Coordinates of N, CA, C and O in Angstrom, one line a residue:
M35 N 0.8 -1.2 0.0 CA 0.0 0.0 0.0 C 0.9 1.2 0.0 O 1.7 1.4 0.9
G36 N 0.7 2.1 -0.9 CA 1.5 3.3 -1.1 C 0.9 4.5 -0.3 O -0.3 4.4 0.1
T37 N 1.6 5.5 -0.2 CA 1.1 6.7 0.5 C 0.0 7.4 -0.3 O -0.8 8.0 0.3
D38 N 0.0 7.2 -1.6 CA -1.1 7.8 -2.4 C -2.4 7.1 -2.1 O -3.5 7.8 -2.0
E39 N -2.4 5.8 -1.9 CA -3.6 5.1 -1.5 C -4.2 5.5 -0.1 O -5.3 5.7 0.1
E40 N -3.2 5.7 0.8 CA -3.6 6.1 2.1 C -4.2 7.5 2.2 O -5.2 7.8 2.9
A41 N -3.6 8.4 1.4 CA -4.1 9.8 1.3 C -5.5 9.8 0.7 O -6.3 10.7 1.0
A42 N -5.8 9.0 -0.3 CA -7.0 9.0 -1.0 C -8.2 8.4 -0.2 O -9.3 8.6 -0.5
R43 N -7.8 7.6 0.7 CA -8.9 6.9 1.5 C -9.5 7.9 2.5 O -8.8 8.6 3.2
P44 N -10.8 8.0 2.5 CA -11.5 9.0 3.4 C -11.4 8.6 4.8 O -11.4 7.4 5.1
E45 N -11.3 9.6 5.7 CA -11.2 9.3 7.1 C -12.6 8.9 7.6 O -13.6 9.5 7.2
P46 N -12.6 7.9 8.5 CA -14.0 7.5 9.0 C -14.6 8.6 9.8 O -13.9 9.4 10.5
E47 N -15.9 8.7 9.6 CA -16.7 9.8 10.3 C -16.8 9.5 11.8 O -17.0 8.3 12.2
R48 N -16.6 10.5 12.6 CA -16.7 10.3 14.0 C -18.0 11.1 14.4 O -18.2 12.2 14.1
P49 N -18.9 10.4 15.2 CA -20.1 11.0 15.6 C -19.8 12.2 16.6 O -18.9 12.0 17.4
E50 N -20.6 13.2 16.5 CA -20.4 14.3 17.4 C -20.9 13.9 18.8 O -21.9 13.3 18.9
P51 N -20.1 14.3 19.9 CA -20.7 13.9 21.2 C -21.9 14.7 21.5 O -22.1 15.9 21.1
E52 N -22.8 14.1 22.2 CA -24.1 14.8 22.6 C -23.8 15.9 23.6 O -23.0 15.7 24.5
R53 N -24.4 17.0 23.4 CA -24.2 18.1 24.3 C -25.4 18.0 25.3 O -26.5 18.0 24.9
P54 N -25.0 18.0 26.6 CA -26.1 17.9 27.5 C -26.9 19.3 27.6 O -26.3 20.3 27.7
G55 N -28.1 19.2 27.5 CA -29.0 20.4 27.6 C -29.7 20.3 28.9 O -29.8 19.3 29.6
P56 N -30.3 21.4 29.3 CA -31.0 21.4 30.5 C -32.3 20.5 30.4 O -32.9 20.5 29.4
E57 N -32.5 19.8 31.5 CA -33.7 19.0 31.5 C -34.9 19.8 31.8 O -34.9 20.9 32.3
R58 N -36.1 19.3 31.4 CA -37.3 20.0 31.6 C -38.1 19.5 32.8 O -38.1 18.3 33.0
A59 N -38.7 20.4 33.5 CA -39.6 20.1 34.6 C -39.2 19.0 35.5 O -38.1 18.5 35.5
D60 N -40.2 18.6 36.3 CA -39.9 17.5 37.2 C -41.0 16.4 37.1 O -41.6 16.0 38.1
G61 N -41.3 16.0 35.9 CA -42.3 14.9 35.7 C -41.7 13.6 36.2 O -40.6 13.5 36.5
P62 N -42.6 12.6 36.1 CA -42.1 11.3 36.6 C -41.0 10.7 35.8 O -40.2 9.9 36.3
E63 N -40.9 11.0 34.5 CA -39.8 10.5 33.7 C -38.5 11.1 34.2 O -37.4 10.5 33.9
Q64 N -38.5 12.2 34.9 CA -37.2 12.8 35.3 C -36.6 12.0 36.5 O -35.4 12.2 36.8
Q65 N -37.4 11.1 37.1 CA -36.8 10.4 38.3 C -35.8 9.3 37.8 O -35.1 8.8 38.6
D66 N -35.9 8.9 36.6 CA -35.0 7.9 36.0 C -33.8 8.5 35.3 O -33.1 7.8 34.6
R67 N -33.5 9.7 35.6 CA -32.3 10.3 34.9 C -31.0 9.7 35.4 O -30.9 9.4 36.6
P68 N -30.1 9.5 34.4 CA -28.8 8.9 34.9 C -28.0 9.9 35.6 O -28.0 11.1 35.3
A69 N -27.2 9.5 36.6 CA -26.4 10.4 37.3 C -25.1 10.6 36.5 O -24.6 9.8 35.8
G70 N -24.6 11.8 36.7 CA -23.3 12.2 36.1 C -22.1 11.7 36.8 O -22.3 10.9 37.8
P71 N -20.9 12.1 36.4 CA -19.7 11.6 37.1 C -19.6 12.0 38.5 O -19.0 11.3 39.3
A72 N -20.2 13.1 38.9 CA -20.1 13.5 40.3 C -21.3 13.0 41.1 O -21.5 13.4 42.3
G73 N -22.1 12.2 40.6 CA -23.3 11.7 41.3 C -24.5 12.6 41.2 O -25.5 12.4 41.8
L74 N -24.4 13.6 40.3 CA -25.5 14.6 40.1 C -26.1 14.3 38.8 O -25.4 14.0 37.8
D75 N -27.4 14.4 38.7 CA -28.0 14.2 37.4 C -27.9 15.5 36.6 O -27.4 16.5 37.1
A76 N -28.4 15.5 35.3 CA -28.3 16.7 34.4 C -29.0 17.9 35.0 O -28.5 19.0 34.9
R77 N -30.2 17.7 35.6 CA -30.9 18.8 36.1 C -30.1 19.5 37.3 O -30.0 20.7 37.4
D78 N -29.6 18.7 38.2 CA -28.8 19.2 39.3 C -27.6 20.0 38.8 O -27.3 21.1 39.3
R79 N -26.9 19.5 37.8 CA -25.8 20.2 37.2 C -26.2 21.5 36.6 O -25.5 22.5 36.6
A80 N -27.4 21.5 35.9 CA -27.9 22.7 35.2 C -28.3 23.7 36.3 O -28.1 24.9 36.0
V81 N -28.9 23.3 37.4 CA -29.2 24.2 38.5 C -28.0 24.9 39.0 O -27.9 26.1 39.2
L82 N -26.9 24.1 39.2 CA -25.7 24.7 39.7 C -25.0 25.7 38.7 O -24.5 26.7 39.1
A83 N -25.1 25.3 37.5 CA -24.5 26.1 36.4 C -25.3 27.4 36.3 O -24.7 28.5 36.1
L84 N -26.6 27.4 36.4 CA -27.4 28.6 36.3 C -27.1 29.5 37.5 O -27.0 30.7 37.3
E85 N -27.0 28.9 38.6 CA -26.7 29.7 39.8 C -25.4 30.4 39.8 O -25.1 31.4 40.4
A86 N -24.4 29.8 39.1 CA -23.0 30.3 39.0 C -23.0 31.5 38.1 O -22.0 32.3 38.2
R87 N -24.0 31.7 37.2 CA -23.9 32.8 36.3 C -24.2 34.1 37.0 O -24.9 34.1 38.0
S88 N -23.8 35.2 36.4 CA -24.2 36.5 36.9 C -25.3 37.1 36.1 O -25.4 36.8 34.9
W89 N -26.1 38.0 36.7 CA -27.3 38.5 36.0 C -27.3 40.0 36.0 O -27.0 40.7 37.0
R90 N -27.5 40.6 34.9 CA -27.5 42.1 34.7 C -28.7 42.8 35.2 O -28.7 43.8 35.8
T91 N -29.9 42.2 34.9 CA -31.1 42.9 35.3 C -32.0 42.0 36.2 O -31.9 40.8 36.3
A92 N -32.9 42.7 36.9 CA -33.8 42.0 37.8 C -34.8 41.2 36.9 O -35.3 41.7 35.9
G93 N -35.0 40.0 37.3 CA -35.9 39.2 36.6 C -35.3 38.3 35.6 O -35.9 37.4 35.0
A94 N -34.0 38.6 35.2 CA -33.4 37.8 34.2 C -33.1 36.4 34.6 O -33.3 35.4 33.9
K95 N -32.8 36.2 35.9 CA -32.5 34.9 36.4 C -33.8 34.1 36.5 O -33.8 32.9 36.1
E96 N -34.9 34.7 37.0 CA -36.2 34.0 37.0 C -36.6 33.6 35.6 O -37.2 32.5 35.4
R97 N -36.4 34.4 34.7 CA -36.8 34.1 33.3 C -36.0 33.0 32.8 O -36.5 32.1 32.1
A98 N -34.7 33.0 33.1 CA -33.8 31.9 32.6 C -34.2 30.6 33.3 O -34.2 29.5 32.7
V99 N -34.6 30.6 34.5 CA -35.0 29.4 35.3 C -36.2 28.8 34.5 O -36.3 27.6 34.3
R100 N -37.2 29.7 34.2 CA -38.4 29.2 33.5 C -38.1 28.6 32.1 O -38.5 27.6 31.7
E101 N -37.3 29.4 31.3 CA -37.0 29.0 29.9 C -36.1 27.9 29.8 O -36.3 27.0 29.0
E102 N -35.0 27.9 30.6 CA -33.9 26.9 30.4 C -34.2 25.6 31.2 O -33.8 24.5 30.7
L103 N -34.8 25.7 32.4 CA -35.0 24.5 33.2 C -36.4 24.1 33.3 O -36.7 23.0 33.7
G104 N -37.3 25.0 32.9 CA -38.8 24.6 32.9 C -39.3 24.5 34.3 O -40.2 23.7 34.6
L105 N -38.7 25.3 35.3 CA -39.1 25.2 36.7 C -39.7 26.5 37.1 O -39.3 27.6 36.6
S106 N -40.5 26.5 38.1 CA -40.9 27.8 38.8 C -39.8 28.2 39.6 O -38.9 27.4 40.0
S107 N -39.8 29.5 40.0 CA -38.7 30.0 40.9 C -38.7 29.3 42.2 O -37.6 29.0 42.7
T108 N -39.9 29.0 42.7 CA -40.0 28.4 44.0 C -39.3 27.0 44.0 O -38.5 26.6 44.9
R109 N -39.7 26.2 43.0 CA -39.1 24.9 42.8 C -37.6 24.9 42.6 O -36.9 24.1 43.1
Y110 N -37.2 25.9 41.8 CA -35.7 26.1 41.6 C -35.0 26.3 42.9 O -34.0 25.6 43.2
Y111 N -35.5 27.2 43.7 CA -34.8 27.4 45.0 C -34.9 26.2 46.0 O -34.0 26.0 46.8
Q112 N -36.0 25.5 45.9 CA -36.1 24.3 46.7 C -35.0 23.3 46.3 O -34.3 22.7 47.1
L113 N -34.8 23.1 45.0 CA -33.8 22.1 44.5 C -32.4 22.6 44.8 O -31.6 21.9 45.3
L114 N -32.2 23.9 44.7 CA -30.9 24.5 45.0 C -30.5 24.3 46.4 O -29.4 23.9 46.8
N115 N -31.5 24.6 47.3 CA -31.3 24.5 48.8 C -30.9 23.0 49.1 O -30.1 22.8 49.9
G116 N -31.6 22.1 48.5 CA -31.3 20.7 48.7 C -30.0 20.3 48.2 O -29.2 19.5 48.8
L117 N -29.6 20.9 47.1 CA -28.2 20.6 46.5 C -27.1 21.0 47.5 O -26.1 20.4 47.5
L118 N -27.3 22.1 48.2 CA -26.3 22.7 49.0 C -25.9 21.7 50.1 O -24.8 21.8 50.7
D119 N -26.8 20.8 50.5 CA -26.5 19.9 51.5 C -25.9 18.5 51.0 O -25.6 17.7 51.8
R120 N -25.7 18.4 49.7 CA -25.2 17.2 49.2 C -23.7 17.2 48.9 O -23.2 18.2 48.3
P121 N -23.0 16.2 49.4 CA -21.6 16.2 49.1 C -21.2 16.1 47.6 O -20.1 16.6 47.2
E122 N -22.1 15.5 46.8 CA -21.8 15.5 45.4 C -21.8 16.9 44.8 O -21.0 17.1 43.9
A123 N -22.7 17.7 45.2 CA -22.7 19.1 44.7 C -21.4 19.8 45.2 O -20.8 20.6 44.4
L124 N -21.0 19.6 46.4 CA -19.8 20.2 46.9 C -18.6 19.8 46.1 O -17.7 20.6 45.8
A125 N -18.5 18.5 45.7 CA -17.4 18.0 44.9 C -17.5 18.5 43.5 O -16.4 18.8 42.9
H126 N -18.7 18.8 43.0 CA -18.8 19.3 41.6 C -18.5 20.8 41.5 O -17.8 21.1 40.5
A127 N -18.9 21.6 42.4 CA -18.7 23.0 42.4 C -18.4 23.5 43.8 O -19.2 24.2 44.4
P128 N -17.2 23.3 44.3 CA -16.9 23.6 45.7 C -17.0 25.1 46.0 O -17.5 25.5 47.1
V129 N -16.5 25.9 45.2 CA -16.5 27.4 45.5 C -17.9 27.9 45.5 O -18.3 28.6 46.4
L130 N -18.7 27.5 44.5 CA -20.1 28.0 44.5 C -20.9 27.5 45.7 O -21.6 28.3 46.3
V131 N -20.8 26.2 46.0 CA -21.6 25.6 47.1 C -21.1 26.2 48.4 O -22.0 26.6 49.2
N132 N -19.9 26.4 48.6 CA -19.4 27.0 49.9 C -19.9 28.4 50.0 O -20.3 28.8 51.1
R133 N -19.9 29.2 48.9 CA -20.4 30.6 49.0 C -21.8 30.6 49.3 O -22.3 31.4 50.2
L134 N -22.6 29.7 48.6 CA -24.1 29.7 48.9 C -24.4 29.2 50.3 O -25.4 29.7 50.9
R135 N -23.6 28.3 50.8 CA -23.8 27.9 52.2 C -23.6 29.0 53.2 O -24.3 29.2 54.1
R136 N -22.5 29.8 52.9 CA -22.2 30.9 53.8 C -23.4 32.0 53.8 O -23.8 32.5 54.8
V137 N -23.9 32.2 52.6 CA -25.0 33.2 52.4 C -26.2 32.6 53.2 O -26.9 33.4 53.9
R138 N -26.5 31.4 53.0 CA -27.7 30.8 53.6 C -27.5 30.8 55.2 O -28.5 31.2 55.9
D139 N -26.4 30.5 55.7 CA -26.1 30.5 57.1 C -26.2 31.9 57.7 O -26.8 32.1 58.8
A140 N -25.7 32.9 56.9 CA -25.8 34.3 57.4 C -27.3 34.8 57.4 O -27.7 35.5 58.4
R141 N -28.1 34.3 56.5 CA -29.5 34.7 56.5 C -30.3 34.0 57.6 O -31.1 34.6 58.2
R142 N -29.9 32.8 57.9 CA -30.5 32.1 59.0 C -30.2 32.8 60.3 O -31.0 32.9 61.2
A143 N -28.9 33.2 60.5 CA -28.5 33.8 61.7 C -29.1 35.2 61.9 O -29.3 35.6 63.1
A144 N -29.5 35.8 60.8 CA -30.1 37.2 60.9 C -31.5 37.1 61.4 O -32.1 38.1 61.8
R145 N -32.2 35.9 61.3 CA -33.6 35.8 61.7 C -33.8 35.7 63.1 O -33.1 35.4 63.9

């Protein structure tokens, strides 16, 4: 086999890896979601990623929660608060989780 034959042979196609998108709502089908490498499912990782972003205007975060995650603001904060107590979330985003824990503890102490 010569180098001309090797150059003329097309390279095999590689499938594009799937990009994880935010999961929708919390229907019964969401209970069977596979866990990610840190033990968090896709929705949990999406909640942490959304919380890590900064927001320019009032209401932008709530709108993103509805559009990207398909959750109400109340449900979003319930999920986020539950995530702050999970060691998997701490392993996945330690700086974010520790900051949010400090804010939560300060608000509790102020009451």
